[in-house]
Structures are given as structure tokens and as C-alpha cells.
Amino acid sequence: MKKYYSLSELLVDYRKHRQLTQIDFAAMLDVDVRTVIRWEKNESLIKADKERILIENMGIPHQVVRNLNTEQPIPVYFDFKRWLYSLTLLSSVVKSAKEFKTDEELHTTRIVSLTDDKDFDFITYIQQNQKNCNPLSRDVIKTATRLLPGLNFVIRDQSGYHGGHVSILPLKYEVYEKIRDQKMLENQLTTNDLARHNDEDTPVFYFYSIYSNSLDNTYYLINKMLFYFKKREELKNYILAGVTFQNLKVDHFRQMGFQVIWEKNVDGHPDHHATFLSGNFNRFFSNEIEFF
């Protein structure tokens, strides 16, 4: 994570991350390029109406922009690769999956069902940012949300902006086998591949996108997902599987008892890996796993 002391520095890094020129960036925000130049030189603050446009178009967490767009900026850490922010470096990451183990179900009114088109757009944006070059169609995610509302939700920050989400698909077992055996790619999934779990002997939950922009939101999202399975006592013989592009998620899932089925390079870059994981939370819940 990089520590930012000014909004100007963050904007420059954002442009580099997205490979945008100042002209491109100005067009994206519908402002004059001279305005962008002033912002990046830290010559002026961004007015409230433009700040909102900035947040909505860039997808940068609201708290990050709010902290930096002030006469006396509050430093904030931000990671463009993981699209994650933190107010302190020590709280920027969950060190071990055991930190998610709790007997208490957390509740917040900030978690709601996935329904807004902007949320579906952001899921695609996050996937692309995390090296998924061929994200799923919106129809597949929307249909999964209707079939499995308990595992498709978004958390908003105090200002109502997208702070993270969980997007999990109910998948037919034979389709899961094809992806597991690398006979089918994730981006080939269609709405016909989705299942109604009461018709399946071995229900498959396919985690497509699990993301949060801060540690607090991570706890709420993972807690809600874990308690979905913990409360469904009839779900003993189920599979939770999916592809992730982040090593940290691989580590956490492995600590929870999941297996790495395969791993492969993405787009020819040696540091870009897609990892397919499969398992369930039974051992994690029953304390069969030891943490070190």
C-alpha cells in the first residue's frame, strides 16, 4: 500500500494505473483539461459537485477522496492493485483466516441486496482491475442474484457509495466439473448454466466476485457469507468454488480448508495468476483446522 498525502498525487497515480492522458481524464470527468492540470499540481481543491463526479467515475472509495480533498489532508493508504484503502498501514489487511472465526453474526443496515445497475457495473470493473480480462455478462450476475439473493449483496459506505460486494452463482454440478477440469472457461458461463439448488444433489456455489475497499467492510461481508452457510444446516454436502486472481484470497481459502485445483498464468504475464479453489466451510466451522 502507498501512503497518500494529497489528492493530486492520488489522481496522477490513478491516471497511470488506467493509462489515461490528462485529456482522457478530463473527458471522462467532463471538465476542462486545465482543471485536471490544476488538480494534479495541487493548486486547487475540488468542489463538492465535481468531487461527487470524481468518486462515481473513478470508483475510488469516498473516504479516500474526502480525506485528501481538504485544506488539511488526512493521509490515507491506497492500493490500486487490490483497490483497497486503509487509514493505518497496520489495519490494511487480514493476516489470517482465523480472524474471521466468530460466534457472533454482525448486522448492519449498510448491507443490501444487489439491485442497482451501477453496482453490477462496478463488479465488472473490479474484475477487470484484478486481471480478469473476460468478465461475466451482467445477465448472468443478475440472474444469479435473483436465484440466490442470500449470497449476492453489496455494502455501502456512510455516504451511500459502493464499499464492497459478494457475488456468488448457483452452478449446475456438471458445469462446475467442466470448469474444474479446464474444459470450460469462466467467461463462457451463461444463464442456462445456473442451477436451482433444490434440484441438485450436490449444490455448487461459485464465488465470482468477493471484494471490499476496507478492512471493516471485509469483516461485514465475509461474516454475512459465512453465516449463510453456518445457518443452513441442511447444506452439509455442498461445494464452494471459484477463480481468484489474488494470492491473499488463495491463502485465506486454503487456511479455511479449501484445495487449489489448478493455477495458470493470465495474459502471459509471470505475475498474473488465476487460481481455481474448491471446498466448503465444514472443517473451518468444526475447528478441525489448526492455525499457526
Short mmCIF file of C-alpha atoms in Angstrom, two decimals:
data_model
loop_
_atom_site.label_atom_id
_atom_site.label_comp_id
_atom_site.label_asym_id
_atom_site.label_seq_id
_atom_site.Cartn_x
_atom_site.Cartn_y
_atom_site.Cartn_z
CA MET A 1 0.00 0.00 0.00
CA LYS A 2 1.14 3.52 -0.76
CA LYS A 3 0.56 6.37 1.65
CA TYR A 4 -1.01 9.43 0.03
CA TYR A 5 -0.63 12.88 1.50
CA SER A 6 -2.50 14.79 -1.23
CA LEU A 7 -5.31 14.22 -3.70
CA SER A 8 -3.08 15.46 -6.52
CA GLU A 9 -0.69 12.55 -6.00
CA LEU A 10 -3.57 10.08 -5.99
CA LEU A 11 -5.02 11.47 -9.23
CA VAL A 12 -1.68 11.18 -11.02
CA ASP A 13 -1.28 7.56 -9.91
CA TYR A 14 -4.86 6.80 -10.94
CA ARG A 15 -4.21 8.08 -14.44
CA LYS A 16 -1.04 5.99 -14.69
CA HIS A 17 -2.90 2.92 -13.44
CA ARG A 18 -5.65 3.40 -16.03
CA GLN A 19 -3.16 4.53 -18.70
CA LEU A 20 -5.04 7.79 -19.29
CA THR A 21 -3.71 11.08 -20.56
CA GLN A 22 -4.78 14.29 -18.87
CA ILE A 23 -7.04 14.92 -21.86
CA ASP A 24 -8.61 11.46 -21.48
CA PHE A 25 -9.13 12.03 -17.79
CA ALA A 26 -10.70 15.45 -18.36
CA ALA A 27 -13.09 13.98 -20.94
CA MET A 28 -14.06 11.18 -18.55
CA LEU A 29 -14.98 13.74 -15.87
CA ASP A 30 -16.42 16.29 -18.32
CA VAL A 31 -14.08 19.05 -17.18
CA ASP A 32 -11.53 21.25 -18.93
CA VAL A 33 -8.04 19.73 -19.16
CA ARG A 34 -6.69 22.88 -17.43
CA THR A 35 -8.81 21.91 -14.42
CA VAL A 36 -7.16 18.50 -14.30
CA ILE A 37 -3.74 20.14 -14.52
CA ARG A 38 -4.58 22.41 -11.56
CA TRP A 39 -5.80 19.44 -9.53
CA GLU A 40 -2.68 17.43 -10.26
CA LYS A 41 -0.46 20.37 -9.33
CA ASN A 42 -2.40 20.71 -6.08
CA GLU A 43 -3.29 24.30 -6.96
CA SER A 44 -6.97 23.99 -6.03
CA LEU A 45 -9.40 21.78 -4.15
CA ILE A 46 -12.19 20.01 -5.97
CA LYS A 47 -15.66 21.50 -5.46
CA ALA A 48 -18.40 19.33 -3.97
CA ASP A 49 -20.29 18.75 -7.27
CA LYS A 50 -17.10 17.74 -9.09
CA GLU A 51 -15.97 15.64 -6.15
CA ARG A 52 -19.09 13.51 -6.48
CA ILE A 53 -18.49 13.07 -10.23
CA LEU A 54 -14.88 12.17 -9.47
CA ILE A 55 -15.88 9.46 -6.98
CA GLU A 56 -18.59 7.98 -9.19
CA ASN A 57 -16.43 7.85 -12.32
CA MET A 58 -13.14 6.76 -10.79
CA GLY A 59 -14.59 4.24 -8.36
CA ILE A 60 -12.14 5.42 -5.70
CA PRO A 61 -13.64 4.91 -2.20
CA HIS A 62 -15.43 8.02 -1.00
CA GLN A 63 -13.47 8.10 2.26
CA VAL A 64 -10.17 8.30 0.37
CA VAL A 65 -11.22 11.33 -1.65
CA ARG A 66 -12.84 13.02 1.37
CA ASN A 67 -9.68 12.61 3.44
CA LEU A 68 -7.46 14.16 0.80
CA ASN A 69 -9.71 16.84 -0.72
CA THR A 70 -9.38 19.31 2.14
CA GLU A 71 -7.20 22.20 3.24
CA GLN A 72 -5.58 19.90 5.81
CA PRO A 73 -5.48 16.45 4.17
CA ILE A 74 -5.65 13.34 6.32
CA PRO A 75 -3.12 10.82 4.94
CA VAL A 76 -4.61 7.56 3.67
CA TYR A 77 -3.19 4.32 2.29
CA PHE A 78 -4.46 3.03 -1.04
CA ASP A 79 -3.56 0.04 -3.19
CA PHE A 80 -4.53 0.28 -6.86
CA LYS A 81 -3.91 -3.40 -7.50
CA ARG A 82 -6.33 -4.58 -4.81
CA TRP A 83 -8.47 -1.39 -4.88
CA LEU A 84 -8.25 -1.31 -1.10
CA TYR A 85 -7.80 1.56 1.33
CA SER A 86 -6.83 1.88 4.97
CA LEU A 87 -6.36 4.73 7.39
CA THR A 88 -3.43 2.92 9.01
CA LEU A 89 -0.96 0.51 7.45
CA LEU A 90 -1.40 -1.96 10.31
CA SER A 91 -5.11 -2.36 9.58
CA SER A 92 -4.72 -2.70 5.82
CA VAL A 93 -5.02 -6.48 5.62
CA VAL A 94 -6.41 -9.51 7.43
CA LYS A 95 -3.36 -11.55 8.36
CA SER A 96 -5.09 -14.92 8.84
CA ALA A 97 -8.44 -16.53 8.08
CA LYS A 98 -8.85 -17.28 11.79
CA GLU A 99 -9.64 -13.59 12.27
CA PHE A 100 -12.98 -14.30 10.58
CA LYS A 101 -13.93 -17.01 13.10
CA THR A 102 -16.65 -15.76 15.41
CA ASP A 103 -19.86 -16.98 17.01
CA GLU A 104 -21.46 -13.60 16.52
CA GLU A 105 -23.30 -12.62 13.36
CA LEU A 106 -22.66 -8.99 12.51
CA HIS A 107 -25.53 -6.83 11.30
CA THR A 108 -25.51 -3.50 9.53
CA THR A 109 -28.07 -1.58 7.52
CA ARG A 110 -25.30 -0.76 5.07
CA ILE A 111 -25.58 -4.24 3.50
CA VAL A 112 -28.34 -4.54 0.89
CA SER A 113 -29.18 -6.86 -1.99
CA LEU A 114 -27.54 -6.35 -5.35
CA THR A 115 -30.08 -4.50 -7.48
CA ASP A 116 -28.53 -1.25 -8.72
CA ASP A 117 -27.07 -1.23 -12.25
CA LYS A 118 -24.11 0.80 -11.00
CA ASP A 119 -23.26 -2.00 -8.58
CA PHE A 120 -23.26 -4.56 -11.38
CA ASP A 121 -21.06 -2.24 -13.43
CA PHE A 122 -18.66 -1.94 -10.50
CA ILE A 123 -18.41 -5.73 -10.13
CA THR A 124 -17.25 -5.90 -13.75
CA TYR A 125 -14.85 -3.02 -13.15
CA ILE A 126 -13.31 -4.75 -10.13
CA GLN A 127 -12.89 -8.00 -12.04
CA GLN A 128 -11.06 -6.21 -14.84
CA ASN A 129 -8.91 -4.32 -12.34
CA GLN A 130 -7.91 -7.64 -10.77
CA LYS A 131 -6.71 -9.08 -14.10
CA ASN A 132 -9.90 -10.84 -15.18
CA CYS A 133 -9.77 -9.80 -18.83
CA ASN A 134 -13.04 -11.55 -19.75
CA PRO A 135 -15.63 -10.85 -17.03
CA LEU A 136 -19.07 -12.44 -16.99
CA SER A 137 -22.03 -10.84 -18.68
CA ARG A 138 -24.30 -8.75 -16.48
CA ASP A 139 -27.26 -11.03 -17.29
CA VAL A 140 -25.51 -13.98 -15.61
CA ILE A 141 -24.78 -11.99 -12.45
CA LYS A 142 -28.29 -10.51 -12.33
CA THR A 143 -29.91 -13.93 -12.79
CA ALA A 144 -27.69 -15.39 -10.05
CA THR A 145 -28.81 -12.58 -7.75
CA ARG A 146 -32.46 -13.47 -8.32
CA LEU A 147 -31.82 -17.18 -7.77
CA LEU A 148 -29.52 -16.74 -4.77
CA PRO A 149 -30.33 -13.41 -3.06
CA GLY A 150 -28.78 -14.51 0.24
CA LEU A 151 -25.31 -14.63 -1.31
CA ASN A 152 -25.43 -11.60 -3.59
CA PHE A 153 -25.19 -8.33 -1.72
CA VAL A 154 -23.38 -5.01 -1.55
CA ILE A 155 -22.12 -2.93 1.36
CA ARG A 156 -22.22 0.84 1.13
CA ASP A 157 -20.17 3.41 2.98
CA GLN A 158 -21.77 6.07 5.16
CA SER A 159 -22.34 8.26 2.11
CA GLY A 160 -24.05 5.54 0.10
CA TYR A 161 -21.18 4.65 -2.22
CA HIS A 162 -20.19 1.10 -3.12
CA GLY A 163 -17.87 -0.23 -0.43
CA GLY A 164 -17.71 -3.89 -1.44
CA HIS A 165 -19.79 -6.84 -2.55
CA VAL A 166 -20.25 -10.60 -2.65
CA SER A 167 -21.40 -12.14 -5.93
CA ILE A 168 -21.94 -15.92 -5.85
CA LEU A 169 -23.57 -18.02 -8.57
CA PRO A 170 -25.64 -21.20 -8.09
CA LEU A 171 -23.99 -23.52 -10.61
CA LYS A 172 -25.03 -26.84 -12.10
CA TYR A 173 -22.72 -29.61 -10.95
CA GLU A 174 -21.80 -30.73 -14.47
CA VAL A 175 -20.84 -27.15 -15.33
CA TYR A 176 -18.65 -26.96 -12.21
CA GLU A 177 -16.90 -30.15 -13.37
CA LYS A 178 -16.14 -28.61 -16.76
CA ILE A 179 -14.52 -25.54 -15.19
CA ARG A 180 -12.70 -27.69 -12.62
CA ASP A 181 -11.32 -29.94 -15.37
CA GLN A 182 -10.45 -26.90 -17.54
CA LYS A 183 -12.84 -27.94 -20.28
CA MET A 184 -14.73 -24.69 -19.97
CA LEU A 185 -13.75 -21.10 -19.21
CA GLU A 186 -15.47 -18.98 -16.58
CA ASN A 187 -16.39 -16.29 -19.09
CA GLN A 188 -18.31 -18.91 -21.14
CA LEU A 189 -20.94 -19.24 -18.41
CA THR A 190 -24.49 -18.36 -19.44
CA THR A 191 -27.76 -18.13 -17.54
CA ASN A 192 -28.51 -21.71 -18.66
CA ASP A 193 -25.57 -22.93 -16.54
CA LEU A 194 -27.13 -21.64 -13.33
CA ALA A 195 -28.96 -24.07 -11.04
CA ARG A 196 -31.81 -24.07 -8.60
CA HIS A 197 -30.17 -25.76 -5.66
CA ASN A 198 -33.23 -27.68 -4.50
CA ASP A 199 -32.87 -29.71 -7.71
CA GLU A 200 -29.19 -30.51 -7.11
CA ASP A 201 -27.84 -33.46 -5.10
CA THR A 202 -24.54 -31.62 -4.57
CA PRO A 203 -25.18 -27.87 -4.72
CA VAL A 204 -22.36 -25.79 -6.14
CA PHE A 205 -21.86 -22.17 -5.11
CA TYR A 206 -19.49 -20.41 -7.48
CA PHE A 207 -17.85 -17.33 -5.97
CA TYR A 208 -17.44 -14.93 -8.84
CA SER A 209 -16.52 -11.70 -7.08
CA ILE A 210 -15.75 -11.04 -3.42
CA TYR A 211 -14.40 -7.54 -2.83
CA SER A 212 -14.25 -4.82 -0.20
CA ASN A 213 -12.44 -1.50 -0.10
CA SER A 214 -11.56 -1.57 3.61
CA LEU A 215 -10.96 -3.97 6.48
CA ASP A 216 -14.20 -3.01 8.25
CA ASN A 217 -16.25 -3.80 5.16
CA THR A 218 -14.34 -7.06 4.69
CA TYR A 219 -15.41 -8.27 8.13
CA TYR A 220 -19.07 -7.48 7.48
CA LEU A 221 -19.12 -9.14 4.05
CA ILE A 222 -17.24 -12.31 4.99
CA ASN A 223 -19.23 -12.62 8.22
CA LYS A 224 -22.51 -12.48 6.31
CA MET A 225 -21.29 -15.05 3.78
CA LEU A 226 -20.00 -17.43 6.48
CA PHE A 227 -23.23 -17.24 8.49
CA TYR A 228 -25.27 -18.03 5.38
CA PHE A 229 -23.60 -21.45 5.30
CA LYS A 230 -23.40 -21.81 9.07
CA LYS A 231 -27.16 -21.37 9.49
CA ARG A 232 -28.04 -23.67 6.59
CA GLU A 233 -27.61 -26.93 8.50
CA GLU A 234 -29.03 -28.92 5.58
CA LEU A 235 -26.07 -27.81 3.46
CA LYS A 236 -23.53 -30.41 4.51
CA ASN A 237 -22.69 -31.77 1.08
CA TYR A 238 -22.05 -28.61 -0.87
CA ILE A 239 -19.18 -27.18 -2.90
CA LEU A 240 -17.98 -23.59 -2.88
CA ALA A 241 -15.57 -22.95 -5.73
CA GLY A 242 -14.26 -20.23 -7.96
CA VAL A 243 -11.34 -18.46 -9.56
CA THR A 244 -9.35 -15.75 -7.82
CA PHE A 245 -6.53 -13.57 -9.08
CA GLN A 246 -5.22 -12.56 -5.65
CA ASN A 247 -2.66 -14.50 -3.62
CA LEU A 248 -4.11 -13.25 -0.34
CA LYS A 249 -7.50 -14.78 -1.12
CA VAL A 250 -5.81 -18.04 -2.06
CA ASP A 251 -4.05 -18.09 1.31
CA HIS A 252 -7.25 -17.37 3.22
CA PHE A 253 -9.28 -20.03 1.40
CA ARG A 254 -6.54 -22.60 1.94
CA GLN A 255 -6.49 -21.75 5.63
CA MET A 256 -10.22 -22.44 5.66
CA GLY A 257 -9.71 -25.94 4.25
CA PHE A 258 -10.10 -25.32 0.52
CA GLN A 259 -7.92 -27.00 -2.12
CA VAL A 260 -6.12 -25.42 -5.05
CA ILE A 261 -7.28 -27.43 -8.06
CA TRP A 262 -5.26 -25.60 -10.68
CA GLU A 263 -3.29 -22.43 -11.28
CA LYS A 264 -2.31 -20.81 -14.55
CA ASN A 265 -0.84 -17.63 -15.95
CA VAL A 266 -3.09 -14.91 -17.27
CA ASP A 267 -2.30 -12.79 -20.35
CA GLY A 268 1.27 -14.12 -20.47
CA HIS A 269 2.44 -12.04 -17.51
CA PRO A 270 4.50 -14.09 -15.00
CA ASP A 271 2.96 -12.26 -12.01
CA HIS A 272 -0.67 -12.63 -13.12
CA HIS A 273 -2.13 -15.92 -11.91
CA ALA A 274 -5.63 -17.33 -11.93
CA THR A 275 -6.21 -19.91 -9.19
CA PHE A 276 -9.18 -22.27 -9.04
CA LEU A 277 -10.20 -23.25 -5.49
CA SER A 278 -12.78 -25.73 -4.32
CA GLY A 279 -14.09 -26.91 -0.94
CA ASN A 280 -16.53 -25.88 1.78
CA PHE A 281 -16.50 -24.40 5.28
CA ASN A 282 -17.33 -27.59 7.21
CA ARG A 283 -13.83 -28.14 8.64
CA PHE A 284 -13.45 -24.43 9.31
CA PHE A 285 -16.67 -24.36 11.34
CA SER A 286 -15.90 -27.60 13.23
CA ASN A 287 -12.48 -26.37 14.39
CA GLU A 288 -10.67 -29.20 12.56
CA ILE A 289 -8.15 -26.73 11.15
CA GLU A 290 -5.21 -25.51 13.20
CA PHE A 291 -3.89 -22.01 12.66
CA PHE A 292 -0.28 -21.05 13.26
#
